[in-house]
Coordinates of C-alpha atoms and ligand atoms in Angstrom, one line a residue:
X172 CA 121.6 49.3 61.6
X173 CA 118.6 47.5 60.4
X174 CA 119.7 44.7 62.8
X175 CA 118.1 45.7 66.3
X176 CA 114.8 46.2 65.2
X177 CA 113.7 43.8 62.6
X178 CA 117.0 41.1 62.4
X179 CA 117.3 38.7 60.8
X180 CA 118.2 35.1 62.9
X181 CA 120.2 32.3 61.3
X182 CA 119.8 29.2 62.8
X183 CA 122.7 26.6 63.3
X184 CA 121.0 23.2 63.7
X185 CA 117.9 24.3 61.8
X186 CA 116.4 20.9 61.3
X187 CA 116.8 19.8 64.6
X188 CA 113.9 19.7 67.5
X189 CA 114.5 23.2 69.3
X190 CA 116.1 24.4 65.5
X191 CA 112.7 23.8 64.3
X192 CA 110.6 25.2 66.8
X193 CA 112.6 28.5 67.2
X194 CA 112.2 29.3 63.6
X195 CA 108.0 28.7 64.1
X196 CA 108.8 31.2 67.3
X197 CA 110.8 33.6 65.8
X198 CA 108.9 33.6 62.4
X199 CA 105.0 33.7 63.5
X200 CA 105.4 35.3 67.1
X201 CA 108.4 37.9 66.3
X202 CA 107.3 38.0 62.3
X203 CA 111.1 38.0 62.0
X204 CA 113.3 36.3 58.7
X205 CA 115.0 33.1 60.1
X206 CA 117.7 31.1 57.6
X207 CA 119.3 28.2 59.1
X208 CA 121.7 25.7 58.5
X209 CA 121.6 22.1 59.0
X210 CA 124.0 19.1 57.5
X211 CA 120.4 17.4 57.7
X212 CA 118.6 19.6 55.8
X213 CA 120.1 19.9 52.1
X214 CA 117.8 22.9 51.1
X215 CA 118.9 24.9 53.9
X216 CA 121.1 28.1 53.6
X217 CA 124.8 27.3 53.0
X218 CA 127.3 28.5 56.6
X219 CA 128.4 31.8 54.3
X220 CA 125.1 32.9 54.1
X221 CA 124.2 32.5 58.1
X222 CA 127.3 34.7 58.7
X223 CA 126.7 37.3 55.6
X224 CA 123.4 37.5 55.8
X225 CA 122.0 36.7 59.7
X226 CA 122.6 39.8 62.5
X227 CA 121.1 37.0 65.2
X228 CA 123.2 33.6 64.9
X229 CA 121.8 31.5 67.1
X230 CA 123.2 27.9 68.2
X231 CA 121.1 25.1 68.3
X232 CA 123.7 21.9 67.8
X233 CA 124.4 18.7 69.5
X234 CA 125.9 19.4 72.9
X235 CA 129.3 17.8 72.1
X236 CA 129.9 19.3 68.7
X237 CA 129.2 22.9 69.8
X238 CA 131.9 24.6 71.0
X239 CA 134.2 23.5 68.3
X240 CA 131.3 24.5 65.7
X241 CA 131.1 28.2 67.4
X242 CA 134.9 28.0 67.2
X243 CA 134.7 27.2 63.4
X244 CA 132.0 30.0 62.6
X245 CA 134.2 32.6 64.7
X246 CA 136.9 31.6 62.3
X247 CA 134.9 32.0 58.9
X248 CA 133.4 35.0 60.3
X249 CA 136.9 36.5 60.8
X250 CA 135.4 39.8 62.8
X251 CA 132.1 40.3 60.5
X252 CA 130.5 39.1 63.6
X253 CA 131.3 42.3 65.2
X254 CA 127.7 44.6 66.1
X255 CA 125.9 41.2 65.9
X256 CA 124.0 39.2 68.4
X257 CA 125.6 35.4 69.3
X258 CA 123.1 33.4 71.1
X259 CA 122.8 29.2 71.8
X260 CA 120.4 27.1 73.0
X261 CA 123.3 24.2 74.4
X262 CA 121.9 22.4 77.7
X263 CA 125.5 23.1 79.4
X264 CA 126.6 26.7 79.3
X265 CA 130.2 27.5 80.1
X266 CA 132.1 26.0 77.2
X267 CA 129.7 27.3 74.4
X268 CA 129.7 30.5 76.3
X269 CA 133.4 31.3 76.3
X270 CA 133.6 30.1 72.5
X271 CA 130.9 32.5 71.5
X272 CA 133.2 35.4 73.5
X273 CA 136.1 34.6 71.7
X274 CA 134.4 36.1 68.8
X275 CA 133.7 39.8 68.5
X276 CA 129.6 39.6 68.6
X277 CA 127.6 40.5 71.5
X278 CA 126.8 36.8 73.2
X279 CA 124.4 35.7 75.8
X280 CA 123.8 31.6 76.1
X281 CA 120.0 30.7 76.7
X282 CA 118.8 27.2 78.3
X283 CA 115.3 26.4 78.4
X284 CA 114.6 23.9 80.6
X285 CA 111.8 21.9 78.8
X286 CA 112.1 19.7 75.6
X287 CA 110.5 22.1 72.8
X288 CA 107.0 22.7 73.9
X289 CA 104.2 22.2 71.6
X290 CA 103.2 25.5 72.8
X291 CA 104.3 28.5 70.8
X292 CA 105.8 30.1 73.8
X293 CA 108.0 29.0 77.0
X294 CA 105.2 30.4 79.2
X295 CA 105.4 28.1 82.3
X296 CA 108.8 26.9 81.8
X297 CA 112.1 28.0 82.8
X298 CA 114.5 29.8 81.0
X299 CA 118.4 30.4 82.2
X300 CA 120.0 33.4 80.9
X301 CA 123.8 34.2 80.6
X302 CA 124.1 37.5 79.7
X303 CA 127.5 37.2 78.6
X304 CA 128.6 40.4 76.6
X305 CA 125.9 42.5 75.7
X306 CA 125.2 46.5 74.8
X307 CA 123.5 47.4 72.0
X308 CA 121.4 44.4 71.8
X309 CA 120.6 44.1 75.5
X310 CA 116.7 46.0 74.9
X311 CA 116.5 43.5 72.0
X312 CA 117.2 40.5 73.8
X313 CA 115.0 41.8 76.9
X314 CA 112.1 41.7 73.6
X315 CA 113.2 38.1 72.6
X316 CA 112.5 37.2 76.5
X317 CA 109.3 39.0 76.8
X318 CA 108.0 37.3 73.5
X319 CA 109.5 33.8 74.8
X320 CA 106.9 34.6 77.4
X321 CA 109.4 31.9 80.4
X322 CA 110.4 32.0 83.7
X323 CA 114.5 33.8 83.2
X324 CA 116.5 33.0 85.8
X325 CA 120.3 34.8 84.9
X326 CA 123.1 33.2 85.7
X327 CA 126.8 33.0 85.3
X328 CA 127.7 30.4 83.1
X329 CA 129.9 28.4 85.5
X330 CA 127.0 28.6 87.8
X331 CA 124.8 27.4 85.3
X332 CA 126.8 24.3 84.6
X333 CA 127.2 23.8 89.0
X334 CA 123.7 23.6 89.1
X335 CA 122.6 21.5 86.2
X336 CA 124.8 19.2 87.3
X337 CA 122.4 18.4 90.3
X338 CA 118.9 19.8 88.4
X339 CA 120.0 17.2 85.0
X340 CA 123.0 15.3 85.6
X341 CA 122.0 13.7 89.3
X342 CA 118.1 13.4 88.6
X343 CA 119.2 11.6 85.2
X344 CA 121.4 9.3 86.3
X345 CA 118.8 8.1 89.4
X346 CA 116.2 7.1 87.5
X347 CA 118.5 5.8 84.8
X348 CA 120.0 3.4 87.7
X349 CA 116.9 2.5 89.0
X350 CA 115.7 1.8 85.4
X351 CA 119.2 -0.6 85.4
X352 CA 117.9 -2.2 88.9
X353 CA 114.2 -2.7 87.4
X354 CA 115.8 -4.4 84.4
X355 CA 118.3 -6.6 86.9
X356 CA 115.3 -7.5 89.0
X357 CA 112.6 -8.1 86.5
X358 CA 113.2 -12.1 86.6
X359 CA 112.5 -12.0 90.9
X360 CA 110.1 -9.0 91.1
X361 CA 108.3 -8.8 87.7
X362 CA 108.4 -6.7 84.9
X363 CA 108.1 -2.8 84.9
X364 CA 104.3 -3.2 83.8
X365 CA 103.6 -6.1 86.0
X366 CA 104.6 -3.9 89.0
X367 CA 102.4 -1.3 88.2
X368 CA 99.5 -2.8 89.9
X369 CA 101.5 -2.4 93.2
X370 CA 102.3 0.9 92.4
X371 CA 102.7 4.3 95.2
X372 CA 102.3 7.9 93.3
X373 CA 106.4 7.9 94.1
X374 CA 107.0 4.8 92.1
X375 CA 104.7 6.1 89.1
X376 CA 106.4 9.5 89.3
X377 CA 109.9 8.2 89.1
X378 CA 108.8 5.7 86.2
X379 CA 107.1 8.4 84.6
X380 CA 110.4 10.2 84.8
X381 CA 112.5 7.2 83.5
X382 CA 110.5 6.7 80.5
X383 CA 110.5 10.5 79.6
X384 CA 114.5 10.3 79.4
X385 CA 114.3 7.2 77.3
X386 CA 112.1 8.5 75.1
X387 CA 114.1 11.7 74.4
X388 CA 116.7 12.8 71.9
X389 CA 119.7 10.4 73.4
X390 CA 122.8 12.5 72.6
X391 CA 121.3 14.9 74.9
X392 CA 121.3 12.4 78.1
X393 CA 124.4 10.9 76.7
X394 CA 126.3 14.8 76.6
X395 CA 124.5 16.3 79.9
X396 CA 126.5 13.0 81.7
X397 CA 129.8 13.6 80.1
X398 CA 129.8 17.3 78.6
X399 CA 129.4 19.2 82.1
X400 CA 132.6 19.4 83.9
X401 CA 130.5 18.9 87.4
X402 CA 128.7 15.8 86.9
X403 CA 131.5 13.6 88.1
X404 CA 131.8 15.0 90.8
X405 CA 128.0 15.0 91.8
X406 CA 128.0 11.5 90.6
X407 CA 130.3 10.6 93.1
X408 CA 128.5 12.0 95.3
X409 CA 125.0 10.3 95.1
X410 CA 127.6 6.5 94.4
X411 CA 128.7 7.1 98.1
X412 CA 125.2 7.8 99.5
X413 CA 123.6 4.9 97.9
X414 CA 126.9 2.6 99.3
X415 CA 127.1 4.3 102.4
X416 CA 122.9 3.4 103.1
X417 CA 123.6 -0.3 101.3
X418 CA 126.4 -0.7 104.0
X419 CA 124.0 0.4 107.4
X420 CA 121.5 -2.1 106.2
X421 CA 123.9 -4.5 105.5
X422 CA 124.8 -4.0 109.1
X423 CA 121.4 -4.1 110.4
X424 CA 121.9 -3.3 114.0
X425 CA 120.0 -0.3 116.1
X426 CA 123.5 1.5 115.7
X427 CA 123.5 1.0 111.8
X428 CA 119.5 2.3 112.2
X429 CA 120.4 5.5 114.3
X430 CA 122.9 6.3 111.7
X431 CA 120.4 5.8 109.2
X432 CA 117.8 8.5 111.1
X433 CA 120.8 10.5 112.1
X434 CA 122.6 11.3 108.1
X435 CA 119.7 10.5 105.8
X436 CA 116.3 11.7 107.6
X437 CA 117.3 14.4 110.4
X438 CA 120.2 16.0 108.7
X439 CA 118.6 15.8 105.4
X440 CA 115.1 17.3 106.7
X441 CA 117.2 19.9 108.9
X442 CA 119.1 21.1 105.1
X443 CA 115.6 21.1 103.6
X444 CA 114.1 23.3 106.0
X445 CA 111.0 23.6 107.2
X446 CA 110.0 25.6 104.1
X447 CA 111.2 23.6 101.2
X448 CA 109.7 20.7 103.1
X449 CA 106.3 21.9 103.1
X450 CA 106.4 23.2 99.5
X451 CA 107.4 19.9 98.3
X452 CA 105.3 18.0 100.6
X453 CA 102.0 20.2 99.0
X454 CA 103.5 19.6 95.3
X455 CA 103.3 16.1 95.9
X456 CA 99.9 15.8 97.3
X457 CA 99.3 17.8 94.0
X458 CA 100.3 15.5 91.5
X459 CA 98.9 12.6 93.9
X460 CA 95.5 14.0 93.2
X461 CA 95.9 14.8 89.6
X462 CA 97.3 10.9 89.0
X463 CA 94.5 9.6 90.8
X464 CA 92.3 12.0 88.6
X465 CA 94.3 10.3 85.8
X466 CA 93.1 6.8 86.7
X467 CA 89.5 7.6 86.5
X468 CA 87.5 4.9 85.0
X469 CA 85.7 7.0 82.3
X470 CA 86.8 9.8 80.8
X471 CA 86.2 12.4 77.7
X472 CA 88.9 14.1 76.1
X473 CA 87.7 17.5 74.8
X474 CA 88.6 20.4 72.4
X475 CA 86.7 23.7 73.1
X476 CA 86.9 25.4 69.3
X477 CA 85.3 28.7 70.7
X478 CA 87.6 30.6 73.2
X479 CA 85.2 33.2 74.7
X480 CA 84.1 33.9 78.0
X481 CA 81.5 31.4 78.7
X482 CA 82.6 28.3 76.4
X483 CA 83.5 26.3 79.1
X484 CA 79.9 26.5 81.2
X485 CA 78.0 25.7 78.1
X486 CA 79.9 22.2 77.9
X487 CA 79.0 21.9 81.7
X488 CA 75.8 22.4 80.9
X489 CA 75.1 19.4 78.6
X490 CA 76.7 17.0 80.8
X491 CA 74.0 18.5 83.9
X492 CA 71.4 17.8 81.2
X493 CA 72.5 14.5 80.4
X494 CA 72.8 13.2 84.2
X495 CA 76.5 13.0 84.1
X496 CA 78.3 14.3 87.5
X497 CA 81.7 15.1 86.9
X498 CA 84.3 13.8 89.1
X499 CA 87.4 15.7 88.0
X500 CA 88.1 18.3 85.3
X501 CA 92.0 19.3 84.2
X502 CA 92.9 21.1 80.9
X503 CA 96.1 19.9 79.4
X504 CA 97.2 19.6 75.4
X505 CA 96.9 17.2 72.7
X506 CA 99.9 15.8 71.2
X507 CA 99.2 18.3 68.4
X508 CA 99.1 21.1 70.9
X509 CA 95.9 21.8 71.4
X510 CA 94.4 22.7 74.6
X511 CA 91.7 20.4 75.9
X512 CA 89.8 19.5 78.6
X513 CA 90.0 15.9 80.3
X514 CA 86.8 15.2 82.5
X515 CA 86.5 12.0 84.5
X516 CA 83.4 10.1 85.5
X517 CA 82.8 7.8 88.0
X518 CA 82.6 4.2 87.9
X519 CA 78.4 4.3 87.9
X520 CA 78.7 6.4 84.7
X521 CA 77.0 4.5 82.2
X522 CA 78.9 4.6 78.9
X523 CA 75.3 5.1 76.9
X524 CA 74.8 8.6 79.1
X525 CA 78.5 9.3 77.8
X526 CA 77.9 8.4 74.3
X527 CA 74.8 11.2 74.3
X528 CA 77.0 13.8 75.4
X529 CA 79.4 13.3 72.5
X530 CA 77.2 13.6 70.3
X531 CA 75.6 16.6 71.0
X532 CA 78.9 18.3 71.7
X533 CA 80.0 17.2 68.4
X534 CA 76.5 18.4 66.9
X535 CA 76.1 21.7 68.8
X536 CA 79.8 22.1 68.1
X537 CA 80.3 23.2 71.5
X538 CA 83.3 20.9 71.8
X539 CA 85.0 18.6 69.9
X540 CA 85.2 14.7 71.6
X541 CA 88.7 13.8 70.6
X542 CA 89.6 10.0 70.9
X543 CA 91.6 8.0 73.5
Ligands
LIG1468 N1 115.6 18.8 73.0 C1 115.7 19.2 74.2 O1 115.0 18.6 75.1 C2 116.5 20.3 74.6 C3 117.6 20.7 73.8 N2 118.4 21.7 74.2 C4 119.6 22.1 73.5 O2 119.2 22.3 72.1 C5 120.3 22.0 71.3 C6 119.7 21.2 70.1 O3 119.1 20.1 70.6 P1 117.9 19.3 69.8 O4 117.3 20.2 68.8 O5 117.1 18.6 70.7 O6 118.9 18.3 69.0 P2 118.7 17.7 67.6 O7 119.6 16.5 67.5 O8 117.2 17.4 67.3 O9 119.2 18.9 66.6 C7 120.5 19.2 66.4 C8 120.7 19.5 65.0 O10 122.0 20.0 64.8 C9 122.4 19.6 63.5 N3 123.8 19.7 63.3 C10 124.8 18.8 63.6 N4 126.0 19.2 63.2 C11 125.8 20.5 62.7 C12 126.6 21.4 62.1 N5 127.9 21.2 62.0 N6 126.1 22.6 61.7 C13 124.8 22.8 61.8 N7 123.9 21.9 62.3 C14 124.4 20.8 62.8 C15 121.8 18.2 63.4 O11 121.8 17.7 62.0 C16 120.5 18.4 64.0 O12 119.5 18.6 63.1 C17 121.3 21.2 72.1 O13 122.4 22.0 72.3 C18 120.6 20.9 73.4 O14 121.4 20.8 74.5 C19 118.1 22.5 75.3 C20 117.0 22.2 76.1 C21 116.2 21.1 75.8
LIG1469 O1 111.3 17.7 79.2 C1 112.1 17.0 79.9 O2 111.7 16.2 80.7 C2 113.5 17.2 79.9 O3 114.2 17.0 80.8 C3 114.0 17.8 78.6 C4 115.2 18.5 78.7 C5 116.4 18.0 78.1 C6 117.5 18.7 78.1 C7 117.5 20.0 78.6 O4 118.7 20.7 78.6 C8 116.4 20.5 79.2 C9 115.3 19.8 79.2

């Protein structure tokens, strides 16, 4: 079948945000066809043609609508799907899994764990793989994982759901509360950006990590809460810790303070392990050092247009001949995706010296000065 070496994907959910970056993946890094469908999009392909015409049907739906919408295209497929390739994208695994098996495709369910990149690839990221039902196209999909370049962690779907009820559904709803308790206590303790003068590298973390849900595609937060079967449950859980540590300092005795040391530092620390703990510790001082690096007072955003060996010790070079020392250097990318590299200056960096480098960057075109 021409299927396994050169398929063609249809996309359910084509306009949306991962829709739309898995045809860019599948089109320029696989050079593969991709039709999609998408109530949204009234130029895409009709449902008929996805299941005529696509040998890769891959799910890419709001959370809550997809296991009835796999449901649905098992029924209009009515065993056509049989020697094709089922795959979905949904952010919990076990319900969209077991529709996609009660057609007659091969199926494995696919989570990345990152909002679509701006990247072209899910190098860095994480990537959870349910290999489901799969024989003819397993070498096919080992290709699709290669190309996707992420980190594949396999898992049962059940175990999927188990875990990203603590990885998504717990670490959601904590900052989400503590957003709630910011918002209660603004009136007594200031607003959000009036306590960011006071703040630790926790505190901006967490915030950071508030706003990034809040910023996000809302259905998602809203169906990771109430679509996985185990986020009650975990929920639950973390209510009774936070009353339980409300109640000892309520109390406020030595007793209610051993209890305190005993359940949430030792035993905690003890379940950690000595490992975990020093892992963690280290990837905080990380991130300490790259938000302090953050908060420099001058700093020059830079594109390097020439990727060759060397690029980056010519752009050294003019700050050295310019008198500029460089107090940190991090490469990151542009909203647009670009990489580029962010270099902070100290506070006795006179703006005039910085103003000099631009422009010879920009005239040398050694890099490119891009604002803010
Ligand atoms: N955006 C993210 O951060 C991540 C999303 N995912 C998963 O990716 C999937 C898609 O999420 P997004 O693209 O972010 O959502 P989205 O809301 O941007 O896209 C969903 C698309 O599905 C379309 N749609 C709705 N009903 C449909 C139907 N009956 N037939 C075909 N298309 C239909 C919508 O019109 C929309 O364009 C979800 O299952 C989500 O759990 C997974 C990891 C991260
Ligand atoms: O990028 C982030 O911060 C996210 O947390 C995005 C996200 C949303 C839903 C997922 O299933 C996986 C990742």
């Amino acid at each position: 079948m021409l299927g396994k070496t050169s398929p063609v994907i249809g996309i359910v959910g084509s306009a949306g945000a991962y829709g739309r970056w898995l045809r860019a993946f599948f089109e320029t890094r696989m050079g593969l066809r991709v039709i999609g469908h998408d109530p949204a999009d009234a130029a895409s392909e009709s449902e008929e043609a996805l299941l005529e015409r696509a040998d890769v049907l891959l799910f890419s739906a709001p959370i809550r609508s997809t296991p009835a919408l796999i449901d649905r295209y098992a029924r209009l497929s009515a065993g056509r799907e049989a020697g094709k390739l089922w795959l979905d994208v949904t952010s919990v695994k076990a319900e969209p899994v077991a529709a996609m098996l009660r057609s007659h495709a091969e199926v494995a369910g696919l989570h990345p764990m990152s909002a679509p990149p701006k990247s072209p690839t899910l190098k860095g990221r994480v990537l959870v793989v349910c290999e489901a039902r799969l024989s003819a196209w397993k070498p096919w999909l080992d290709a699709l994982l290669a190309a996707l370049e992420a980190e594949c962690v396999r898992a049962a779907p059940e175990r999927h759901d188990r875990a990203m009820a603590l990885v998504q559904a717990m670490v959601h709803a904590s900052h989400l509360a503590q957003a709630g308790v910011l918002r209660g206590q603004a009136g007594l303790a200031g607003t959000l950006a009036e306590l960011m003068p006071f703040r630790s590298a926790s505190f901006e973390m967490d915030a950071a990590i508030a706003a990034r849900i809040l910023s996000l595609n809302p259905a998602i937060y809203e169906d990771i809460q109430f679509g996985n079967p185990h986020a009650r449950d975990v929920l639950r859980g973390l209510a009774s810790q936070l009353a339980r540590l409300a109640a000892l300092v309520g109390q406020g005795d030595d007793d209610a303070r051993a209890a305190f040391r005993a359940e949430f530092l030792d035993a905690n620390r003890d379940a950690f392990g000595a490992p975990a703990l020093a892992d963690g510790n280290y990837t905080f001082e990380r991130l300490g050092y790259l938000l302090a690096d953050l908060s420099d007072a001058h700093t020059l955003s830079i594109h390097l247009p020439e990727d060759r060996p060397g690029s980056l010790r010519a752009l050294l070079h003019v700050f050295e001949r310019h008198g500029v020392s460089i107090a940190s250097l991090h490469s990151s990318r542009t909203q647009a995706g670009e990489l580029h590299f962010r270099l902070g200056f100290n506070s006795g960096t006179r703006p005039d010296q910085l103003a000099a480098v631009a422009e010879e960057l920009d005239r040398t075109g050694i890099g490119r000065v891009l604002p803010g």
